[in-house]
Amino acid sequence: MSKYIFVTGGVVSSVGKGITVASIGTILKSRQISVTAQKLDPYLNVDPGTMSPYQHGEVFVTQDGAETDLDLGNYERFIDVSLTTESSVTSGQIYSEVIAKERRGDFLGGTIQVVPHVTTEIKNRFKLLAEKSKADVVIIEVGGTVGDIEGLPFLEAARQMRNEVGRDNILYVHVTLLPYLTSTKELKTKPTQHSVNELRRIGIQPDIIACRSDYPISEEIKNKISLFCDVERKAVIPLTTVPTIYEVPLVLEEEGLGQLIVDKMKLKPQKPDLSQWKELVNLIKTPREPVKIALVGKYVELQDAYFSVREALQHAILHHGRDLELIWVSSETLENSGDDSVLRPVQGIIVPGGFGIRGIEGMVRAATYAREKKIPYLGLCLGMHVMVIEFGRYALGSDEANSTEFNADTPHPVIDFLPDQKGQKIKGGTMRLGNYPCKLVDGSRAAKAYGQSLIEERHRHRYEFNNEYRERLEKAGMVYSGLSPDGRLVEVCEVADHPWMLACQFHPEFGSRPGHPHPLFRDFIGAAKDILREGAQPPLPLSSQY
Ligand code: GLN
């Protein structure tokens, strides 16, 4: 039977709960304990798929096609597992399920209430993931902050679980913030005490309190939290801000969290092996020669919108022993100003996924720049549409080549709905989502990168390459290096006469892991690192040791 760890948050949001969950996963996995993770999101949307990236950050997609919160990406990267739809639960899903059951008459005339009907549905989701994954430990992050009205049913369900599975099989971890007052130069524990009180009022006494802070936490502060919040002294775990998120598992392990969880949950004791993480963090901290990459997108003000892309670039950069200098370029500014001087120093251009017309012409401009100046280019989903539009304009000699997403009446719809997709105009539930197979063409850059001919990658899009333009673009030098096994869908394309210009219809960024960079990102950086731009010098011998 699986054991459960519930992680709640207090004081403020964005305190690092997601990374704490992911890091607990890492330190348990390093002891040969199998883990999986689940995120409970208290909003009423069924999934974040239709939410603006400005509000929600990136939408992470699982292999089986669930559109989820970006925290799932961190769980996957830290625990190195592929999660499924059961790992993402929202209040919207829970309420629609309960209401559907009521309409079907499943409750036989009963009065439907938050307790027990909604909480039972929530507990079913905990148990479903435990059964399906067969993990030793299921780590569950309760989204939001303790005290929010909408999070109450989740907390109540978490409380009820204690009696169902028994005290040894459940653990409550509360992550809080210790604010620092500059005037008195001290960390304050009062907000933590209040949020623990709030948790207790619901019936949950935390076993462990992880204290996020930008300053070192003294013994005195730890003693105070232990006393006022009624947790063991060794269960007050300092979580001081570190330069890289990949260091958090090492910090938690050093603070004794791994052993504490093993003892409290009576798990099989095993020596942890975090050597790979230590190597990774050492590498990150070593000074390295930078590679300048421009990320051209429309949500660049909120960098969380491209979380997995940034991480995948980071993994690839480390593989080459270099440092990432990421230049965030607003596609809208590029479109409106027409000034591409911001691209002059960059060694590679990446155009990530996105929806809607805003900033598209700026992205096309960046693709023209990459093609003409022979700068490595990687296009991800929308970034492939942009590359095809740009190449289409060049090959067809018409500025009007476009995707019907941006111009429904274009005379050259190089990207379009496929004939069997026409009529799908609703925004929810009409996308190609999750893993689809793709066959790579021998000798292509894509095949070289992957080192295999059949791959599976995660998708999230509606529009496709329009096959009516295949021949004409091919004649001008476009290579279709990845196709669906039936040959109907273009999955990867490349520009032939170019050092490295490749785009894919899928999202490789979701599959990249620290220590195992995704092959397309790895080769993109591999090509970019050797490009010399204006005013640059060849890299110093410093980087040759890698
Ligand atoms: N907007 C495009 C489509 O729907 C691309 C989507 C994406 O980049 N994820 O097909």
mmCIF file of C-alpha atoms and ligand atoms in Angstrom, residues 352-356 380-383 385 405-406 431 460-464 505 507, ligand 1:
data_model
loop_
_atom_site.group_PDB
_atom_site.id
_atom_site.type_symbol
_atom_site.label_atom_id
_atom_site.label_comp_id
_atom_site.label_asym_id
_atom_site.label_seq_id
_atom_site.Cartn_x
_atom_site.Cartn_y
_atom_site.Cartn_z
ATOM 1 C CA PRO A 352 8.589 28.545 -28.669
ATOM 2 C CA GLY A 353 4.899 27.582 -28.653
ATOM 3 C CA GLY A 354 2.013 29.995 -28.462
ATOM 4 C CA PHE A 355 -1.465 30.892 -29.642
ATOM 5 C CA GLY A 356 -3.012 33.859 -31.432
ATOM 6 C CA LEU A 380 8.764 24.510 -31.178
ATOM 7 C CA CYS A 381 5.176 23.943 -32.334
ATOM 8 C CA LEU A 382 4.165 27.545 -33.128
ATOM 9 C CA GLY A 383 7.882 28.021 -33.836
ATOM 10 C CA HIS A 385 4.471 27.258 -38.017
ATOM 11 C CA GLU A 405 -4.920 30.706 -37.468
ATOM 12 C CA PHE A 406 -3.690 34.235 -38.254
ATOM 13 C CA MET A 431 -6.370 19.821 -29.785
ATOM 14 C CA ARG A 460 -0.500 20.440 -28.025
ATOM 15 C CA HIS A 461 -1.845 22.167 -31.101
ATOM 16 C CA ARG A 462 -4.684 22.416 -33.612
ATOM 17 C CA TYR A 463 -3.047 23.478 -36.876
ATOM 18 C CA GLU A 464 -0.796 21.353 -39.132
ATOM 19 C CA GLN A 505 5.349 20.218 -34.414
ATOM 20 C CA HIS A 507 7.143 20.058 -27.627
HETATM 21 N N1 GLN B 1 -1.312 27.947 -32.139
HETATM 22 C C1 GLN B 1 -0.799 26.800 -32.799
HETATM 23 C C2 GLN B 1 -1.846 25.701 -32.955
HETATM 24 O O1 GLN B 1 -2.846 25.704 -32.306
HETATM 25 C C3 GLN B 1 0.450 26.275 -32.094
HETATM 26 C C4 GLN B 1 0.184 25.789 -30.702
HETATM 27 C C5 GLN B 1 1.427 25.660 -29.850
HETATM 28 O O2 GLN B 1 2.443 26.259 -30.117
HETATM 29 N N2 GLN B 1 1.350 24.877 -28.788
HETATM 30 O O3 GLN B 1 -1.682 24.786 -33.719
#
